[in-house]
């Protein structure tokens, strides 16, 4: 697929290439496919937990996580256990986690929408009342991908929103618990943890079991079984977006140290082999320097094999004509992470229509946002920034319209509603409105 | 299922009944099932339109809507055609529609969220940028359920949000166009209309064809094929909630004219046989009076057969102990429409945690909100008000996080990020952050 001969295997593209659009489309293409077999297995697990509750949940956990527990009591962690995990951390980690949690909390406090109302001349009141969800479920992957930062990013917005109860589920394959994850749950305000995962955990949260309470919304990333299960229960409960692989688009004006940029690309690529790291610039010599830095630094990385695979499969250095073309590419790609490694990023901002998070200037490495800058790291992937937002407080609240007509207002509106309802042949609507018309 | 012997067939329940909870659960139960056959047919249609574009769209429209057109040109309506529909309406309808559109616009203007940012002590800037979608697709059902009010309610929030292009699709079974629907599209700021429907219309909006542009989000109600198709393309594009049957919960303190209340229940029940109308009160004599009014007025309704079916299958008059129990029922049911036909509805409001729209006081008939009060009539059904909101301007906008670290801020955050990234074994993340640490 790529024409490069560079050791890193990263593709070099130019917007002037005859086949540029096709190659870019190919590079960006991503479809999270859950085939018929996955769907059937998930449907079976969902049905079992819906029908048999805890018993099915215990069975599935024993089977898929290679456990041998006999009841949900063994798969339940209490608040004191979470606090114990937090207190048991080395001081440096404990402090870093607490600082991150505090900054995330402060940022999300700004997202809280207010209820509002206004009164019309005739005394009628219109408004919108904002209320938190009663109960939220946070899915946290187990094993390799168990990230304490994700616990903070998923649970803190729910806590700030005022959700009454936050339930976390996290699988423990082979019984392995991650103390950092539990510590993060303590900091983030999680109320209860069940050490279950997969489609069975999603089923438990969506339908409720004897032990696991039914939640109103499920958020958090997971594998293909988790994603398929979330899609299936959508409507029964709320869900967040189904995430694809993580990606970054770095735009460089040539003024940032090539090694910084190489490492920024690596930090994306090291997530997994499907992750995508793309850099765009109009200075060909600078792109050469970034490529050389990539080749030079790649062998020094702990996760070298993953990075190499990710860069050669889905990475690219794109040479564009100028700033305007870079902007067009930004809005075409609608990246999850956009790093504007340029001199005056504020000047770019008003034209950026689609991006999950925008990292401005040479100092704002994406990694800072991943952990502790404050904004959420759960972001729309695979171009879905065209229509979706970072996870936020607004995902854990909902609105109710409020209408209080005065007798005069009802009379006035009644006349309009009557005409329109009769136009739609809904005559009981019309008559209900007409009762409120003053003669 | 019901024990009533009343002519209307509406059930009488009391919270003191031994089987009350079970009967209420049964009454509220609703699952919009799309069986394997529907899913397979929808998958086939989606694949055909994705692969063959306009040709498949024309074929499916000819087949399902019983047309005989040869190209998409015959299934396309321009802005002048919409204006012509508007200008051709009888004056009374034209004015009522314009008044409704204006009120809806004014209310939704209040929903516009603002971009915001704040600067920290070290000069770092954090914020959130709000941007509209580029393109929205509005699905409008054809035939019987073609409601001009729904066009206003779906398209005006998109227009207020600043969406660049609003595409409407509406099927024309047997070639029948609804002039009121086209007039509403004109008023609401719809840019283009394609007279296609069903799963094929959803496919065209989600994937794009030679004629129909791909949109970023699809909203609007439809039949089981439309709902199944929307669920299938979710992720590729944004979608709104998948709506169940419409419902109302009326709470009466006994002070409202029983005939008004009966008609309010009818206005819900006349939508279709699955619609749900429930009234709750603690005054048994008043419930008797409402039931008598129902029996008396039912024979006078144009849509009597539908109302009778709806009331006997899914309606109920519930006698509860007191105000507190009524409030518990409100939050248990999480109704799409809540009518608080009580003396001091403001006193109830803070305790209402889950409702799509709240109609306050004796004068605020739900029908006023359906057409022209201002708030949206696209509301969460089947208890989904637990976690979702009325359709609004926020559905046609999305947010981007903005982070601009000063050199000092990046240095400070770099230390925290480094510790956390190393705790997650993401060392390229750590090194990317560490480059920005000042020595």
mmCIF file with all atom_site columns, C-alpha atoms in Angstrom, chain A residues 151-239:
data_model
loop_
_atom_site.group_PDB
_atom_site.id
_atom_site.type_symbol
_atom_site.label_atom_id
_atom_site.label_alt_id
_atom_site.label_comp_id
_atom_site.label_asym_id
_atom_site.label_entity_id
_atom_site.label_seq_id
_atom_site.pdbx_PDB_ins_code
_atom_site.Cartn_x
_atom_site.Cartn_y
_atom_site.Cartn_z
_atom_site.occupancy
_atom_site.B_iso_or_equiv
_atom_site.pdbx_formal_charge
_atom_site.auth_seq_id
_atom_site.auth_comp_id
_atom_site.auth_asym_id
_atom_site.auth_atom_id
_atom_site.pdbx_PDB_model_num
ATOM 1  C CA . UNK A 1 151 ? -11.637 5.662   34.617 1.00 0.00 ? 151 UNK A CA 1
ATOM 2  C CA . UNK A 1 152 ? -11.111 9.326   35.515 1.00 0.00 ? 152 UNK A CA 1
ATOM 3  C CA . UNK A 1 153 ? -12.267 10.524  32.094 1.00 0.00 ? 153 UNK A CA 1
ATOM 4  C CA . UNK A 1 154 ? -15.469 8.433   32.112 1.00 0.00 ? 154 UNK A CA 1
ATOM 5  C CA . UNK A 1 155 ? -16.504 8.733   35.734 1.00 0.00 ? 155 UNK A CA 1
ATOM 6  C CA . UNK A 1 156 ? -15.643 12.337  36.637 1.00 0.00 ? 156 UNK A CA 1
ATOM 7  C CA . UNK A 1 157 ? -18.098 13.917  34.154 1.00 0.00 ? 157 UNK A CA 1
ATOM 8  C CA . UNK A 1 158 ? -20.832 11.675  35.582 1.00 0.00 ? 158 UNK A CA 1
ATOM 9  C CA . UNK A 1 159 ? -19.914 12.735  39.092 1.00 0.00 ? 159 UNK A CA 1
ATOM 10 C CA . UNK A 1 160 ? -19.816 16.428  38.155 1.00 0.00 ? 160 UNK A CA 1
ATOM 11 C CA . UNK A 1 161 ? -23.190 16.020  36.442 1.00 0.00 ? 161 UNK A CA 1
ATOM 12 C CA . UNK A 1 162 ? -24.674 14.925  39.746 1.00 0.00 ? 162 UNK A CA 1
ATOM 13 C CA . UNK A 1 163 ? -25.432 11.308  38.810 1.00 0.00 ? 163 UNK A CA 1
ATOM 14 C CA . UNK A 1 164 ? -26.809 9.625   41.927 1.00 0.00 ? 164 UNK A CA 1
ATOM 15 C CA . UNK A 1 165 ? -24.970 6.347   41.563 1.00 0.00 ? 165 UNK A CA 1
ATOM 16 C CA . UNK A 1 166 ? -21.967 5.441   39.402 1.00 0.00 ? 166 UNK A CA 1
ATOM 17 C CA . UNK A 1 167 ? -21.430 1.737   38.775 1.00 0.00 ? 167 UNK A CA 1
ATOM 18 C CA . UNK A 1 168 ? -18.181 0.530   37.239 1.00 0.00 ? 168 UNK A CA 1
ATOM 19 C CA . UNK A 1 169 ? -17.593 -2.820  35.608 1.00 0.00 ? 169 UNK A CA 1
ATOM 20 C CA . UNK A 1 170 ? -14.111 -4.104  34.811 1.00 0.00 ? 170 UNK A CA 1
ATOM 21 C CA . UNK A 1 171 ? -13.211 -7.669  33.893 1.00 0.00 ? 171 UNK A CA 1
ATOM 22 C CA . UNK A 1 172 ? -10.361 -9.422  35.691 1.00 0.00 ? 172 UNK A CA 1
ATOM 23 C CA . UNK A 1 173 ? -9.033  -11.952 33.196 1.00 0.00 ? 173 UNK A CA 1
ATOM 24 C CA . UNK A 1 174 ? -7.396  -14.769 35.175 1.00 0.00 ? 174 UNK A CA 1
ATOM 25 C CA . UNK A 1 175 ? -8.362  -12.891 38.319 1.00 0.00 ? 175 UNK A CA 1
ATOM 26 C CA . UNK A 1 176 ? -5.874  -10.045 37.819 1.00 0.00 ? 176 UNK A CA 1
ATOM 27 C CA . UNK A 1 177 ? -6.960  -6.772  39.439 1.00 0.00 ? 177 UNK A CA 1
ATOM 28 C CA . UNK A 1 178 ? -5.328  -3.466  38.469 1.00 0.00 ? 178 UNK A CA 1
ATOM 29 C CA . UNK A 1 179 ? -4.796  -1.398  41.632 1.00 0.00 ? 179 UNK A CA 1
ATOM 30 C CA . UNK A 1 180 ? -4.318  1.835   39.656 1.00 0.00 ? 180 UNK A CA 1
ATOM 31 C CA . UNK A 1 181 ? -7.726  1.356   38.056 1.00 0.00 ? 181 UNK A CA 1
ATOM 32 C CA . UNK A 1 182 ? -9.359  0.836   41.454 1.00 0.00 ? 182 UNK A CA 1
ATOM 33 C CA . UNK A 1 183 ? -7.550  3.870   42.857 1.00 0.00 ? 183 UNK A CA 1
ATOM 34 C CA . UNK A 1 184 ? -8.806  5.963   39.948 1.00 0.00 ? 184 UNK A CA 1
ATOM 35 C CA . UNK A 1 185 ? -12.345 4.715   40.606 1.00 0.00 ? 185 UNK A CA 1
ATOM 36 C CA . UNK A 1 186 ? -12.017 5.913   44.200 1.00 0.00 ? 186 UNK A CA 1
ATOM 37 C CA . UNK A 1 187 ? -10.866 9.369   43.091 1.00 0.00 ? 187 UNK A CA 1
ATOM 38 C CA . UNK A 1 188 ? -13.514 9.691   40.413 1.00 0.00 ? 188 UNK A CA 1
ATOM 39 C CA . UNK A 1 189 ? -16.466 9.056   42.701 1.00 0.00 ? 189 UNK A CA 1
ATOM 40 C CA . UNK A 1 190 ? -17.406 5.548   41.576 1.00 0.00 ? 190 UNK A CA 1
ATOM 41 C CA . UNK A 1 191 ? -19.880 4.041   44.046 1.00 0.00 ? 191 UNK A CA 1
ATOM 42 C CA . UNK A 1 192 ? -19.595 0.330   43.302 1.00 0.00 ? 192 UNK A CA 1
ATOM 43 C CA . UNK A 1 193 ? -17.431 -1.935  41.144 1.00 0.00 ? 193 UNK A CA 1
ATOM 44 C CA . UNK A 1 194 ? -18.322 -5.307  39.693 1.00 0.00 ? 194 UNK A CA 1
ATOM 45 C CA . UNK A 1 195 ? -15.413 -7.279  38.265 1.00 0.00 ? 195 UNK A CA 1
ATOM 46 C CA . UNK A 1 196 ? -17.271 -8.489  35.208 1.00 0.00 ? 196 UNK A CA 1
ATOM 47 C CA . UNK A 1 197 ? -16.710 -7.626  31.563 1.00 0.00 ? 197 UNK A CA 1
ATOM 48 C CA . UNK A 1 198 ? -17.661 -8.436  27.989 1.00 0.00 ? 198 UNK A CA 1
ATOM 49 C CA . UNK A 1 199 ? -21.206 -8.605  26.642 1.00 0.00 ? 199 UNK A CA 1
ATOM 50 C CA . UNK A 1 200 ? -22.345 -10.112 29.956 1.00 0.00 ? 200 UNK A CA 1
ATOM 51 C CA . UNK A 1 201 ? -21.374 -6.931  31.817 1.00 0.00 ? 201 UNK A CA 1
ATOM 52 C CA . UNK A 1 202 ? -23.234 -4.779  29.295 1.00 0.00 ? 202 UNK A CA 1
ATOM 53 C CA . UNK A 1 203 ? -26.299 -7.001  29.684 1.00 0.00 ? 203 UNK A CA 1
ATOM 54 C CA . UNK A 1 204 ? -26.158 -6.720  33.473 1.00 0.00 ? 204 UNK A CA 1
ATOM 55 C CA . UNK A 1 205 ? -25.965 -2.932  33.324 1.00 0.00 ? 205 UNK A CA 1
ATOM 56 C CA . UNK A 1 206 ? -28.735 -2.668  30.707 1.00 0.00 ? 206 UNK A CA 1
ATOM 57 C CA . UNK A 1 207 ? -31.247 -5.073  32.243 1.00 0.00 ? 207 UNK A CA 1
ATOM 58 C CA . UNK A 1 208 ? -30.144 -5.288  35.858 1.00 0.00 ? 208 UNK A CA 1
ATOM 59 C CA . UNK A 1 209 ? -29.649 -8.535  37.792 1.00 0.00 ? 209 UNK A CA 1
ATOM 60 C CA . UNK A 1 210 ? -30.274 -9.470  41.428 1.00 0.00 ? 210 UNK A CA 1
ATOM 61 C CA . UNK A 1 211 ? -26.925 -7.845  42.295 1.00 0.00 ? 211 UNK A CA 1
ATOM 62 C CA . UNK A 1 212 ? -26.125 -5.380  39.529 1.00 0.00 ? 212 UNK A CA 1
ATOM 63 C CA . UNK A 1 213 ? -28.581 -2.470  39.353 1.00 0.00 ? 213 UNK A CA 1
ATOM 64 C CA . UNK A 1 214 ? -29.935 -1.434  35.973 1.00 0.00 ? 214 UNK A CA 1
ATOM 65 C CA . UNK A 1 215 ? -28.317 1.809   34.822 1.00 0.00 ? 215 UNK A CA 1
ATOM 66 C CA . UNK A 1 216 ? -29.648 4.573   32.589 1.00 0.00 ? 216 UNK A CA 1
ATOM 67 C CA . UNK A 1 217 ? -26.567 4.968   30.408 1.00 0.00 ? 217 UNK A CA 1
ATOM 68 C CA . UNK A 1 218 ? -23.446 2.919   29.669 1.00 0.00 ? 218 UNK A CA 1
ATOM 69 C CA . UNK A 1 219 ? -20.194 4.590   28.647 1.00 0.00 ? 219 UNK A CA 1
ATOM 70 C CA . UNK A 1 220 ? -16.650 3.416   28.102 1.00 0.00 ? 220 UNK A CA 1
ATOM 71 C CA . UNK A 1 221 ? -14.612 1.564   25.504 1.00 0.00 ? 221 UNK A CA 1
ATOM 72 C CA . UNK A 1 222 ? -14.427 -2.183  24.953 1.00 0.00 ? 222 UNK A CA 1
ATOM 73 C CA . UNK A 1 223 ? -13.649 -4.905  22.461 1.00 0.00 ? 223 UNK A CA 1
ATOM 74 C CA . UNK A 1 224 ? -15.871 -6.017  19.591 1.00 0.00 ? 224 UNK A CA 1
ATOM 75 C CA . UNK A 1 225 ? -18.160 -8.014  21.923 1.00 0.00 ? 225 UNK A CA 1
ATOM 76 C CA . UNK A 1 226 ? -18.665 -5.027  24.173 1.00 0.00 ? 226 UNK A CA 1
ATOM 77 C CA . UNK A 1 227 ? -19.280 -2.709  21.211 1.00 0.00 ? 227 UNK A CA 1
ATOM 78 C CA . UNK A 1 228 ? -21.755 -5.135  19.644 1.00 0.00 ? 228 UNK A CA 1
ATOM 79 C CA . UNK A 1 229 ? -23.589 -5.537  22.955 1.00 0.00 ? 229 UNK A CA 1
ATOM 80 C CA . UNK A 1 230 ? -23.764 -1.768  23.467 1.00 0.00 ? 230 UNK A CA 1
ATOM 81 C CA . UNK A 1 231 ? -25.247 -1.310  20.009 1.00 0.00 ? 231 UNK A CA 1
ATOM 82 C CA . UNK A 1 232 ? -27.823 -4.018  20.780 1.00 0.00 ? 232 UNK A CA 1
ATOM 83 C CA . UNK A 1 233 ? -29.009 -2.507  24.076 1.00 0.00 ? 233 UNK A CA 1
ATOM 84 C CA . UNK A 1 234 ? -29.067 1.075   22.706 1.00 0.00 ? 234 UNK A CA 1
ATOM 85 C CA . UNK A 1 235 ? -32.567 2.410   23.295 1.00 0.00 ? 235 UNK A CA 1
ATOM 86 C CA . UNK A 1 236 ? -33.079 0.257   26.370 1.00 0.00 ? 236 UNK A CA 1
ATOM 87 C CA . UNK A 1 237 ? -30.326 2.374   27.921 1.00 0.00 ? 237 UNK A CA 1
ATOM 88 C CA . UNK A 1 238 ? -28.295 5.281   26.617 1.00 0.00 ? 238 UNK A CA 1
ATOM 89 C CA . UNK A 1 239 ? -24.815 4.576   25.272 1.00 0.00 ? 239 UNK A CA 1
#
